[in-house]
Amino acid sequence: MPSTPSSSAASDTADLSSTARKSTLAALRGLMPFLTPYKKQFLLAGLALLVAAGATLAVPYAFKQMIDLGFGATGDKNASHINLYFLALFGVACVLGVATALRFYMVSWLGERVTADLRRAVYAHVVLQSPEFFETTKTGEVLSRLTTDTTLIQALVGTSISMALRNALLFLGGLAMLFITSAKLTSIIIVMLAAVVLPIVFYGRRVRKLSRASQDRVADASAMAGEILNAMPTVQAFTHEEIEAERFGGSVERAFETAMERIRARSVLTVVAILLVFGAIVFVLWLGAHSVMQGSMSGGELGQFILYASLVAGSLGALSEVMGDAQRAAGATERLLYLLAAQSPVQSVLLPEQLPPRTANGASLEISNLDFHYPSRPGSNSLSQLSLQIAPGETVAVVGPSGAGKTTLFQLLLRFYDPQQGTIRLDGVDIRLLTLQDLRGAIGIVPQDTVIFSANAMENIRFGRPGASDAEVIAAAQMAAAHEFIERLPDGYDSFLGERGVRLSGGQRQRIAIARALLKNPPLLLLDEATSALDAESERLVQVALEAAMVGRTTLVIAHRLATVQSADRIIVLEHGHIVETGTHAELIARNGLYASLAALQFNVQ
């Protein structure tokens, strides 16, 4: 079973899951930058909304005229009034239909467009974050924000806002017409409605809290599923299928229970709102019926009052429904804005320097007094006072026991992190004064844990240089001893490699990664155990290819298998973040130090 996250990671993840205690409107104001580019579309939707609301409000008045003038008249005049007002009703229906369709189209377009923009913005921002961000934030939780939360916002922008405005217009317009029809009855209904609004608002706050909790449980389940699905070989090797299925089932059940609590609360809110509001309206209409019997109100006016009261009650009920959607979207917005507000501690400078033109020998590298600890482990230095100078074209091997700081050095060279002290200069330029694109564009890396994307072989290698031609891709594959096995795949270079390269062996995945780095053709090449997953024959082929690729570039090699670095120009031995030895293979063996001990262990085993 995967281990529990550290307290720091848990705390930061809780920050992502929790939301600031803001009002719904304050939270939703964060969406304004995504709404303002579409003022024209909002204006068109608003005009359609006004026309549709006006047509709806005209219907009760038409009924009043039809009842009082049509049914109250006799003979030809009676028939003409009925015909006129039925035609008027049909005309209003036509206007209402066209305006409603236009409003639906525009707000649906806005919902889809704003959601797409929001997803793009959040994803584009997240991929710029440094590894520190992903140390403390679950990938599955980010994916949940990009799917579940943006869907809630889509419903808000594409439906709920339009419904809220429509029903607000109907409420205000209907209320005004109620006053015009009967100020006395309307005053009574307003007093009663004011008395029932307070419990609705109070209970609505509880619904929002439960909505937020429901979204958190869904995100937890998504994060757990993502973690386990990415580690299925390990899960199955330890026969944890049933255990993990049970864990996920428990997480889903917790999400279901929280969702049902939210649904029950929202159901209670709905029934309370409807009963209280309609109860008040029915009482007032009872008074109106007595007014008609007493002759102080006409039948048409009562009919008009009933219809307007129904509009007001219906719009108020709909507003309470929309408020629930808005509260859920507010929680989603706060989460997404948290992601957008996250700032990577590693940033490109505003006025960057440029690297000098590339020389035929590769890049020079100068590391001075480097101190570094990971943000999640502030009390333990991974590198301490490390200094190193590497000449253009030099091949330097970095060896040492696990945890010595070898991979950390590579991460600092790529500016995945910035050191707490010291400088790194590439071709004489402090790497913090370069843009991240220029720095990383000058470095090629073959990592120990090879990443293969869900694409074909050609596109996986072309990832190293997106503009490369097919011929250049094939040439890089040949240099990496990958061409032969790729040609044997069912569709050659067009063969789909499966998610995370599951259709390839470990050695084949490694050779794809080497071809990718060679295609990039950088002046500085970082090899992190580049041949660790190869069999003896493939290792021999790749080693020859790498030696050819090292010509004309500076190369840093991390290796635990010392037989692969004996030909390096210089070997650096790290221990506990310090350089303890440096020299050639023969020199270090003669010194009988840490390197000689490591070599003796390995070669004796062999």
Coordinates of C-alpha atoms in Angstrom, one line a residue:
M1 CA 0.0 0.0 0.0
P2 CA 1.4 3.4 -0.9
S3 CA 2.8 5.3 2.1
T4 CA 1.0 8.3 3.5
P5 CA 2.3 11.7 2.4
S6 CA 4.5 13.8 4.7
S7 CA 2.9 16.3 7.0
S8 CA 4.2 19.1 4.8
A9 CA 2.7 17.6 1.7
A10 CA -0.6 16.9 3.5
S11 CA -0.7 20.5 4.7
D12 CA -0.2 21.9 1.2
T13 CA -2.6 19.5 -0.3
A14 CA -5.2 20.6 2.3
D15 CA -4.5 24.1 1.2
L16 CA -5.4 23.1 -2.3
S17 CA -8.5 21.3 -1.1
S18 CA -9.8 23.9 1.3
T19 CA -11.1 27.3 0.2
A20 CA -11.0 30.7 1.7
R21 CA -14.1 31.8 3.6
K22 CA -15.4 34.2 1.1
S23 CA -18.9 35.0 -0.1
T24 CA -20.1 33.3 -3.3
L25 CA -20.0 36.5 -5.3
A26 CA -16.5 37.4 -4.0
A27 CA -15.2 33.9 -5.1
L28 CA -16.9 34.2 -8.5
R29 CA -15.3 37.6 -9.2
G30 CA -12.2 35.6 -9.9
L31 CA -13.7 34.5 -13.1
M32 CA -13.9 38.0 -14.5
P33 CA -10.6 37.8 -16.5
F34 CA -12.1 34.9 -18.4
L35 CA -15.5 36.5 -19.0
T36 CA -14.4 40.0 -20.1
P37 CA -13.0 39.0 -23.5
Y38 CA -16.5 38.0 -24.6
K39 CA -18.4 41.3 -23.8
K40 CA -20.1 41.2 -27.3
Q41 CA -21.4 37.7 -26.7
F42 CA -22.6 38.6 -23.2
L43 CA -24.3 41.7 -24.7
L44 CA -26.2 39.7 -27.3
A45 CA -27.2 37.1 -24.7
G46 CA -28.3 40.0 -22.4
L47 CA -30.5 41.5 -25.2
A48 CA -32.1 38.2 -25.9
L49 CA -32.6 37.7 -22.2
L50 CA -34.4 41.1 -21.9
V51 CA -36.6 40.4 -24.9
A52 CA -37.5 36.9 -23.6
A53 CA -38.3 38.3 -20.1
G54 CA -40.3 41.1 -21.6
A55 CA -42.3 38.7 -23.7
T56 CA -42.9 36.5 -20.6
L57 CA -44.1 39.5 -18.6
A58 CA -46.5 40.5 -21.4
V59 CA -48.4 37.2 -21.2
P60 CA -50.4 37.9 -18.0
Y61 CA -51.4 41.4 -19.2
A62 CA -52.7 39.9 -22.5
F63 CA -54.7 37.4 -20.4
K64 CA -56.2 40.3 -18.4
Q65 CA -57.2 42.1 -21.5
M66 CA -58.7 39.0 -23.0
I67 CA -60.7 38.2 -19.9
D68 CA -62.0 41.8 -19.2
L69 CA -62.5 43.1 -22.7
G70 CA -63.1 39.8 -24.6
F71 CA -65.3 37.9 -22.3
G72 CA -66.9 41.1 -20.9
A73 CA -68.0 42.4 -24.3
T74 CA -70.9 41.1 -26.5
G75 CA -71.5 40.4 -30.2
D76 CA -68.9 41.2 -33.0
K77 CA -66.9 43.3 -30.6
N78 CA -66.5 40.3 -28.3
A79 CA -65.3 38.1 -31.2
S80 CA -62.9 40.8 -32.5
H81 CA -61.3 41.3 -29.0
I82 CA -60.9 37.5 -28.6
N83 CA -59.3 37.2 -32.0
L84 CA -57.0 40.2 -31.4
Y85 CA -55.7 39.0 -28.0
F86 CA -55.3 35.4 -29.2
L87 CA -53.2 36.7 -32.1
A88 CA -51.3 38.9 -29.7
L89 CA -50.6 35.9 -27.5
F90 CA -49.3 33.9 -30.4
G91 CA -47.1 36.8 -31.4
V92 CA -45.7 37.0 -27.9
A93 CA -45.0 33.3 -28.0
C94 CA -43.1 33.7 -31.3
V95 CA -41.0 36.4 -29.9
L96 CA -40.4 34.4 -26.7
G97 CA -39.4 31.3 -28.7
V98 CA -36.9 33.1 -30.9
A99 CA -35.4 35.1 -28.0
T100 CA -35.1 32.1 -25.8
A101 CA -33.4 30.0 -28.5
L102 CA -30.9 32.9 -29.1
R103 CA -30.3 33.2 -25.4
F104 CA -29.7 29.5 -25.0
Y105 CA -27.3 29.4 -27.9
M106 CA -25.3 32.4 -26.7
V107 CA -25.0 31.3 -23.1
S108 CA -24.2 27.7 -24.1
W109 CA -21.4 29.0 -26.4
L110 CA -20.1 31.2 -23.5
G111 CA -20.1 28.3 -21.1
E112 CA -18.1 26.1 -23.4
R113 CA -15.7 28.9 -24.5
V114 CA -15.0 30.1 -20.9
T115 CA -14.5 26.6 -19.7
A116 CA -12.1 25.8 -22.5
D117 CA -10.1 29.0 -21.8
L118 CA -10.0 28.2 -18.1
R119 CA -8.8 24.6 -18.7
R120 CA -6.1 25.9 -21.0
A121 CA -5.0 28.6 -18.6
V122 CA -4.8 26.3 -15.6
Y123 CA -3.0 23.5 -17.5
A124 CA -0.6 26.0 -19.1
H125 CA 0.2 27.5 -15.6
V126 CA 0.6 24.1 -13.9
V127 CA 3.1 22.8 -16.5
L128 CA 5.3 25.8 -15.7
Q129 CA 5.5 24.9 -12.0
S130 CA 8.8 23.6 -10.6
P131 CA 9.1 20.1 -9.2
E132 CA 8.6 21.6 -5.8
F133 CA 5.0 22.2 -6.6
F134 CA 4.5 18.5 -7.6
E135 CA 6.3 17.4 -4.4
T136 CA 3.3 18.7 -2.4
T137 CA 0.4 18.5 -4.8
K138 CA -1.2 15.3 -6.0
T139 CA -1.4 15.0 -9.8
G140 CA -4.8 13.3 -9.5
E141 CA -6.1 16.3 -7.6
V142 CA -5.0 18.7 -10.3
L143 CA -6.7 16.5 -12.9
S144 CA -9.9 16.6 -10.9
R145 CA -9.7 20.4 -10.8
L146 CA -9.3 20.4 -14.6
T147 CA -12.4 18.1 -15.1
T148 CA -14.9 18.2 -12.2
D149 CA -14.4 21.8 -11.2
T150 CA -14.4 23.2 -14.7
T151 CA -17.5 21.3 -15.4
L152 CA -19.2 23.0 -12.5
I153 CA -18.1 26.4 -13.8
Q154 CA -19.4 25.5 -17.3
A155 CA -22.8 24.8 -15.8
L156 CA -22.6 28.1 -14.0
V157 CA -21.6 30.2 -17.0
G158 CA -23.6 28.3 -19.6
T159 CA -26.8 27.8 -17.6
S160 CA -27.0 29.2 -14.1
I161 CA -26.0 32.8 -14.8
S162 CA -28.5 33.1 -17.6
M163 CA -31.2 31.5 -15.4
A164 CA -30.3 33.8 -12.5
L165 CA -30.6 36.9 -14.6
R166 CA -33.7 35.7 -16.3
N167 CA -35.4 34.9 -13.1
A168 CA -34.2 38.1 -11.4
L169 CA -35.8 40.1 -14.3
L170 CA -39.0 38.1 -14.0
F171 CA -39.0 38.6 -10.2
L172 CA -38.5 42.3 -10.4
G173 CA -40.8 42.8 -13.4
G174 CA -43.4 40.6 -12.0
L175 CA -43.2 42.4 -8.6
A176 CA -43.6 45.7 -10.3
M177 CA -46.7 44.5 -12.2
L178 CA -48.1 43.1 -9.0
F179 CA -47.9 46.6 -7.5
I180 CA -49.6 48.0 -10.5
T181 CA -52.3 45.4 -10.3
S182 CA -53.0 45.6 -6.6
A183 CA -50.6 47.5 -4.2
K184 CA -52.5 46.2 -1.2
L185 CA -52.1 42.5 -1.9
T186 CA -48.5 43.0 -3.1
S187 CA -47.5 44.7 0.1
I188 CA -48.9 41.8 2.1
I189 CA -47.0 39.2 0.0
I190 CA -43.7 41.1 0.2
V191 CA -43.9 41.2 4.1
M192 CA -44.6 37.4 4.1
L193 CA -41.8 36.7 1.6
A194 CA -39.3 38.7 3.7
A195 CA -40.2 36.5 6.6
V196 CA -39.3 33.3 4.7
V197 CA -36.1 34.4 3.0
L198 CA -34.0 34.3 6.2
P199 CA -34.2 30.6 6.8
I200 CA -33.6 29.9 3.1
V201 CA -30.4 32.0 3.2
F202 CA -29.2 30.4 6.4
Y203 CA -29.7 26.9 5.1
G204 CA -28.0 27.8 1.8
R205 CA -24.7 28.4 3.6
R206 CA -24.8 24.8 4.9
V207 CA -25.4 23.6 1.3
R208 CA -22.3 25.4 0.2
K209 CA -20.1 23.8 2.9
L210 CA -21.4 20.4 2.0
S211 CA -20.8 21.1 -1.8
R212 CA -17.2 22.0 -1.0
A213 CA -16.7 18.8 1.0
S214 CA -18.3 16.7 -1.8
Q215 CA -15.9 18.1 -4.3
D216 CA -13.0 17.3 -2.0
R217 CA -14.0 13.7 -1.6
V218 CA -14.3 13.3 -5.4
A219 CA -10.8 14.8 -5.8
D220 CA -9.4 12.4 -3.2
A221 CA -10.8 9.4 -5.1
S222 CA -9.4 10.7 -8.4
A223 CA -6.0 11.2 -6.8
M224 CA -6.0 7.7 -5.4
A225 CA -7.1 6.1 -8.7
G226 CA -4.4 8.0 -10.6
E227 CA -1.7 6.9 -8.2
I228 CA -2.6 3.2 -8.3
L229 CA -3.2 3.0 -12.1
N230 CA 0.2 4.4 -12.6
A231 CA 1.7 1.7 -10.5
M232 CA -0.3 -1.4 -11.7
P233 CA 2.8 -3.7 -12.2
T234 CA 3.9 -3.1 -8.6
V235 CA 0.3 -3.5 -7.3
Q236 CA -0.1 -6.8 -9.2
A237 CA 3.4 -8.0 -8.3
F238 CA 2.5 -7.7 -4.6
T239 CA -1.0 -9.1 -5.2
H240 CA -2.6 -5.9 -3.8
E241 CA -5.4 -5.8 -6.4
E242 CA -8.2 -6.6 -3.9
I243 CA -6.7 -4.3 -1.2
E244 CA -6.4 -1.4 -3.6
A245 CA -9.9 -2.0 -5.0
E246 CA -11.2 -2.0 -1.5
R247 CA -9.3 1.2 -0.7
F248 CA -10.7 2.9 -3.8
G249 CA -14.2 1.6 -3.0
G250 CA -14.0 3.1 0.5
S251 CA -12.9 6.4 -1.0
V252 CA -15.8 6.3 -3.5
E253 CA -18.3 5.4 -0.7
R254 CA -17.0 8.4 1.3
A255 CA -17.6 10.6 -1.7
F256 CA -21.0 9.1 -2.2
E257 CA -22.0 9.7 1.5
T258 CA -20.8 13.3 1.4
A259 CA -22.7 13.9 -1.9
M260 CA -25.8 12.4 -0.5
E261 CA -25.5 14.6 2.6
R262 CA -25.3 17.6 0.1
I263 CA -28.2 16.3 -1.9
R264 CA -30.4 15.9 1.2
A265 CA -29.5 19.4 2.4
R266 CA -30.3 20.8 -1.0
S267 CA -33.6 18.9 -1.2
V268 CA -34.6 20.3 2.2
L269 CA -33.6 23.7 1.0
T270 CA -35.8 23.3 -2.1
V271 CA -38.9 22.0 -0.4
V272 CA -38.6 24.7 2.3
A273 CA -38.3 27.5 -0.3
I274 CA -41.2 26.2 -2.4
L275 CA -43.5 25.6 0.6
L276 CA -42.9 28.9 2.3
V277 CA -43.0 31.0 -0.9
F278 CA -46.1 29.3 -2.4
G279 CA -47.8 29.2 1.0
A280 CA -47.5 33.0 1.3
I281 CA -48.7 33.4 -2.3
V282 CA -51.7 31.2 -1.8
F283 CA -52.7 33.1 1.2
V284 CA -52.6 36.4 -0.6
L285 CA -54.5 35.0 -3.6
W286 CA -57.2 33.9 -1.2
L287 CA -57.5 37.5 -0.1
G288 CA -57.7 38.5 -3.8
A289 CA -60.5 36.1 -4.5
H290 CA -62.5 37.8 -1.7
S291 CA -61.8 41.2 -3.3
V292 CA -63.3 40.0 -6.6
M293 CA -66.4 38.8 -4.8
Q294 CA -66.6 42.2 -3.2
G295 CA -66.3 44.0 -6.5
S296 CA -63.1 45.9 -5.7
M297 CA -61.1 43.9 -8.3
S298 CA -62.1 42.6 -11.7
G299 CA -61.7 38.9 -12.8
G300 CA -59.1 39.9 -15.3
E301 CA -57.1 41.7 -12.7
L302 CA -57.2 38.7 -10.4
G303 CA -56.1 36.4 -13.3
Q304 CA -53.3 38.8 -14.1
F305 CA -52.3 38.9 -10.4
I306 CA -52.3 35.1 -10.2
L307 CA -50.1 34.8 -13.2
Y308 CA -47.6 37.5 -12.1
A309 CA -47.6 35.9 -8.6
S310 CA -46.8 32.6 -10.2
L311 CA -44.0 34.2 -12.2
V312 CA -42.6 35.8 -9.0
A313 CA -42.9 32.6 -7.0
G314 CA -41.4 30.5 -9.8
S315 CA -38.5 32.9 -10.3
L316 CA -37.8 33.0 -6.6
G317 CA -37.8 29.2 -6.5
A318 CA -35.5 29.0 -9.5
L319 CA -33.2 31.6 -7.9
S320 CA -32.8 29.3 -4.9
E321 CA -31.8 26.4 -7.2
V322 CA -29.3 28.6 -9.0
M323 CA -27.9 29.7 -5.7
G324 CA -27.0 26.1 -5.0
D325 CA -25.2 25.9 -8.4
A326 CA -23.5 29.2 -7.8
Q327 CA -22.2 28.0 -4.4
R328 CA -20.8 24.8 -5.9
A329 CA -19.2 26.8 -8.7
A330 CA -17.7 29.2 -6.1
G331 CA -15.9 26.4 -4.4
A332 CA -14.6 25.2 -7.7
T333 CA -13.5 28.7 -8.7
E334 CA -11.6 29.1 -5.5
R335 CA -9.7 25.8 -6.1
L336 CA -8.9 26.7 -9.7
L337 CA -7.7 30.2 -8.7
Y338 CA -5.5 28.6 -6.1
L339 CA -3.8 26.7 -8.9
L340 CA -3.5 29.8 -11.0
A341 CA -2.1 31.8 -8.1
A342 CA 0.6 29.2 -7.4
Q343 CA 4.0 30.7 -8.4
S344 CA 7.0 28.6 -9.3
P345 CA 10.0 29.7 -7.2
V346 CA 12.1 29.1 -10.4
Q347 CA 11.3 31.9 -12.9
S348 CA 13.0 33.3 -16.0
V349 CA 14.4 36.8 -15.6
L350 CA 12.6 39.8 -17.2
L351 CA 15.8 40.9 -19.0
P352 CA 17.7 37.7 -19.8
E353 CA 21.2 37.3 -21.1
Q354 CA 22.0 35.3 -24.2
L355 CA 24.4 32.3 -24.4
P356 CA 27.4 32.9 -26.6
P357 CA 27.5 31.2 -30.0
R358 CA 28.0 27.5 -29.8
T359 CA 31.6 26.3 -30.3
A360 CA 32.7 23.1 -32.0
N361 CA 33.7 21.6 -28.6
G362 CA 30.5 22.1 -26.6
A363 CA 29.8 24.1 -23.6
S364 CA 31.8 25.1 -20.5
L365 CA 30.4 24.6 -17.1
E366 CA 31.5 26.2 -13.8
I367 CA 29.9 25.4 -10.5
S368 CA 31.0 27.5 -7.5
N369 CA 30.3 26.9 -3.8
L370 CA 26.9 25.2 -4.3
D371 CA 24.7 24.6 -1.2
F372 CA 21.3 23.0 -1.7
H373 CA 18.6 21.4 0.3
Y374 CA 15.2 20.3 -1.0
P375 CA 12.2 22.5 0.2
S376 CA 10.6 19.4 1.8
R377 CA 13.8 18.6 3.7
P378 CA 15.2 21.9 4.9
G379 CA 17.3 20.3 7.6
S380 CA 19.4 18.1 5.3
N381 CA 21.7 19.5 2.7
S382 CA 21.9 17.4 -0.5
L383 CA 24.9 19.4 -1.8
S384 CA 27.4 21.3 0.4
Q385 CA 30.1 23.8 -0.9
L386 CA 30.4 21.9 -4.2
S387 CA 32.7 23.5 -6.8
L388 CA 33.5 22.1 -10.2
Q389 CA 34.9 23.4 -13.5
I390 CA 34.3 21.5 -16.7
A391 CA 36.0 22.5 -19.9
P392 CA 34.2 22.4 -23.3
G393 CA 34.2 18.9 -24.8
E394 CA 35.2 17.2 -21.5
T395 CA 33.5 14.0 -20.4
V396 CA 33.1 13.9 -16.6
A397 CA 31.6 11.0 -14.7
V398 CA 29.9 11.6 -11.4
V399 CA 29.9 8.5 -9.1
G400 CA 29.2 7.7 -5.5
P401 CA 26.8 5.8 -3.2
S402 CA 23.0 6.3 -3.4
G403 CA 22.0 9.7 -1.8
A404 CA 25.3 11.3 -2.5
G405 CA 23.7 14.1 -4.6
K406 CA 24.4 13.0 -8.1
T407 CA 20.8 13.4 -9.5
T408 CA 20.4 16.5 -7.4
L409 CA 23.3 18.1 -9.3
F410 CA 21.5 17.4 -12.6
Q411 CA 18.3 18.9 -11.3
L412 CA 20.1 22.1 -10.4
L413 CA 21.8 22.3 -13.8
L414 CA 18.4 22.1 -15.4
R415 CA 17.0 24.7 -12.9
F416 CA 14.3 22.5 -11.6
Y417 CA 15.4 24.0 -8.4
D418 CA 17.6 27.0 -7.5
P419 CA 20.4 26.5 -4.9
Q420 CA 20.3 28.3 -1.6
Q421 CA 23.9 29.4 -2.2
G422 CA 26.4 29.4 -5.0
T423 CA 26.3 29.8 -8.8
I424 CA 26.2 27.7 -11.9
R425 CA 27.6 29.2 -15.1
L426 CA 27.1 27.8 -18.6
D427 CA 29.5 29.2 -21.1
G428 CA 30.3 31.9 -18.6
V429 CA 26.7 33.0 -18.1
D430 CA 24.9 32.5 -14.7
I431 CA 22.1 30.1 -15.6
R432 CA 19.7 32.3 -13.5
L433 CA 20.2 35.1 -16.0
L434 CA 19.0 32.9 -18.9
T435 CA 15.5 32.1 -19.8
L436 CA 14.4 28.6 -18.9
Q437 CA 13.8 27.9 -22.6
D438 CA 17.4 28.9 -23.5
L439 CA 19.0 27.0 -20.6
R440 CA 17.1 23.8 -21.1
G441 CA 17.4 24.1 -24.9
A442 CA 21.1 23.9 -24.5
I443 CA 21.0 20.7 -22.3
G444 CA 20.0 17.2 -23.4
I445 CA 19.2 14.6 -20.7
V446 CA 18.7 10.8 -20.7
P447 CA 17.1 10.2 -17.3
Q448 CA 17.3 7.0 -15.3
D449 CA 13.4 6.7 -15.3
T450 CA 12.6 6.9 -19.0
V451 CA 9.3 8.6 -19.9
I452 CA 7.5 7.2 -23.0
F453 CA 4.4 9.1 -24.2
S454 CA 1.2 7.6 -25.6
A455 CA 2.2 8.1 -29.2
N456 CA 4.1 6.3 -31.9
A457 CA 7.9 5.7 -32.0
M458 CA 8.5 8.6 -34.5
E459 CA 6.7 11.2 -32.3
N460 CA 8.3 9.9 -29.1
I461 CA 11.8 10.5 -30.5
R462 CA 10.7 13.8 -32.2
F463 CA 9.8 15.0 -28.7
G464 CA 13.5 15.9 -28.5
R465 CA 13.2 18.4 -31.3
P466 CA 9.6 18.9 -32.6
G467 CA 10.6 20.4 -35.9
A468 CA 12.9 17.5 -36.8
S469 CA 12.3 15.7 -40.1
D470 CA 11.6 12.0 -40.3
A471 CA 15.1 11.4 -41.7
E472 CA 16.7 13.2 -38.7
V473 CA 14.5 11.1 -36.3
I474 CA 15.6 7.9 -38.0
A475 CA 19.3 9.0 -37.9
A476 CA 19.0 9.6 -34.2
A477 CA 17.4 6.2 -33.6
Q478 CA 20.3 4.6 -35.6
M479 CA 22.9 6.4 -33.4
A480 CA 21.0 5.1 -30.3
A481 CA 20.8 1.5 -31.5
A482 CA 17.1 1.8 -31.6
H483 CA 16.4 1.7 -35.4
E484 CA 16.6 -2.1 -35.6
F485 CA 14.0 -3.0 -33.0
I486 CA 11.7 -0.1 -34.1
E487 CA 11.7 -1.5 -37.6
R488 CA 10.6 -4.8 -36.2
L489 CA 7.5 -3.3 -34.6
P490 CA 4.2 -4.0 -36.4
D491 CA 4.0 -0.6 -38.0
G492 CA 7.7 0.4 -37.7
Y493 CA 8.1 4.1 -36.7
D494 CA 4.3 4.5 -36.8
S495 CA 3.8 1.8 -34.1
F496 CA 1.9 3.0 -31.0
L497 CA 4.1 2.3 -28.0
G498 CA 1.3 2.2 -25.4
E499 CA 0.8 4.3 -22.3
R500 CA 4.2 4.9 -20.6
G501 CA 5.7 2.6 -23.2
V502 CA 4.2 -0.6 -21.9
R503 CA 4.8 -2.3 -25.2
L504 CA 8.6 -1.9 -25.0
S505 CA 11.2 -3.6 -22.8
G506 CA 13.2 -1.5 -20.4
G507 CA 16.2 -1.5 -22.7
Q508 CA 14.1 -0.4 -25.6
R509 CA 12.5 2.4 -23.7
Q510 CA 16.0 3.6 -22.7
R511 CA 17.2 3.6 -26.3
I512 CA 14.2 5.7 -27.3
A513 CA 15.2 8.2 -24.6
I514 CA 18.8 8.3 -25.9
A515 CA 17.6 8.8 -29.4
R516 CA 15.4 11.7 -28.2
A517 CA 18.4 13.4 -26.5
L518 CA 20.7 12.8 -29.5
L519 CA 18.0 14.4 -31.8
K520 CA 18.1 17.5 -29.7
N521 CA 21.8 17.8 -30.4
P522 CA 22.6 20.0 -27.3
P523 CA 26.1 21.4 -26.4
L524 CA 25.7 19.8 -22.9
L525 CA 24.6 16.2 -22.5
L526 CA 23.5 14.7 -19.1
L527 CA 23.4 10.9 -18.9
D528 CA 21.7 9.6 -15.7
E529 CA 22.4 5.9 -15.8
A530 CA 21.8 6.0 -19.5
T531 CA 22.7 2.3 -20.0
S532 CA 21.4 0.9 -16.8
A533 CA 18.4 -1.0 -18.4
L534 CA 20.3 -2.5 -21.3
D535 CA 21.5 -6.0 -21.8
A536 CA 25.2 -6.6 -22.5
E537 CA 24.8 -6.5 -26.3
S538 CA 22.6 -3.4 -26.4
E539 CA 24.9 -1.7 -23.8
R540 CA 27.9 -2.3 -26.1
L541 CA 26.0 -0.8 -29.1
V542 CA 24.7 2.2 -27.2
Q543 CA 28.0 2.8 -25.5
V544 CA 29.7 3.1 -28.9
A545 CA 26.9 5.4 -30.1
L546 CA 27.2 7.6 -27.0
E547 CA 30.9 7.8 -27.4
A548 CA 30.4 9.1 -31.0
A549 CA 27.6 11.5 -29.7
M550 CA 30.0 12.9 -27.1
V551 CA 32.2 14.3 -29.8
G552 CA 31.8 18.0 -30.0
R553 CA 29.8 18.4 -26.8
T554 CA 30.4 18.4 -23.0
T555 CA 29.0 15.4 -21.2
L556 CA 28.2 14.6 -17.6
V557 CA 27.6 11.0 -16.8
I558 CA 26.0 9.5 -13.7
A559 CA 26.8 5.8 -13.3
H560 CA 26.7 3.2 -10.6
R561 CA 28.3 0.6 -12.9
L562 CA 31.8 1.9 -12.9
A563 CA 32.8 -0.2 -15.9
T564 CA 30.8 2.3 -18.1
V565 CA 32.8 5.4 -16.9
Q566 CA 36.4 4.1 -17.0
S567 CA 37.1 6.0 -20.2
A568 CA 35.8 9.4 -18.9
D569 CA 38.3 12.3 -18.9
R570 CA 37.7 12.8 -15.2
I571 CA 35.7 11.1 -12.5
I572 CA 34.1 13.0 -9.6
V573 CA 33.3 11.0 -6.5
L574 CA 30.5 12.4 -4.4
E575 CA 29.6 11.4 -0.8
H576 CA 27.0 13.2 1.4
G577 CA 26.9 16.1 -1.1
H578 CA 30.7 16.7 -1.0
I579 CA 33.3 16.0 -3.7
V580 CA 35.7 13.6 -1.9
E581 CA 37.8 12.5 -4.8
T582 CA 38.5 13.5 -8.4
G583 CA 40.8 12.1 -11.1
T584 CA 40.9 9.4 -13.8
H585 CA 40.0 5.8 -13.2
A586 CA 43.6 4.8 -12.9
E587 CA 44.4 7.6 -10.5
L588 CA 41.5 6.9 -8.2
I589 CA 42.2 3.2 -8.1
A590 CA 45.8 4.1 -7.1
R591 CA 44.6 6.3 -4.2
N592 CA 42.8 3.4 -2.7
G593 CA 39.9 5.6 -1.5
L594 CA 36.1 5.5 -1.8
Y595 CA 36.2 5.0 -5.6
A596 CA 38.7 2.1 -5.2
S597 CA 36.4 0.5 -2.6
L598 CA 33.4 0.8 -4.9
A599 CA 35.4 -0.5 -7.8
A600 CA 36.7 -3.5 -5.9
L601 CA 33.2 -4.5 -4.8
Q602 CA 31.8 -4.3 -8.3
F603 CA 34.7 -5.9 -10.2
N604 CA 35.0 -8.7 -7.6
V605 CA 31.3 -9.4 -8.1
Q606 CA 31.9 -9.5 -11.8

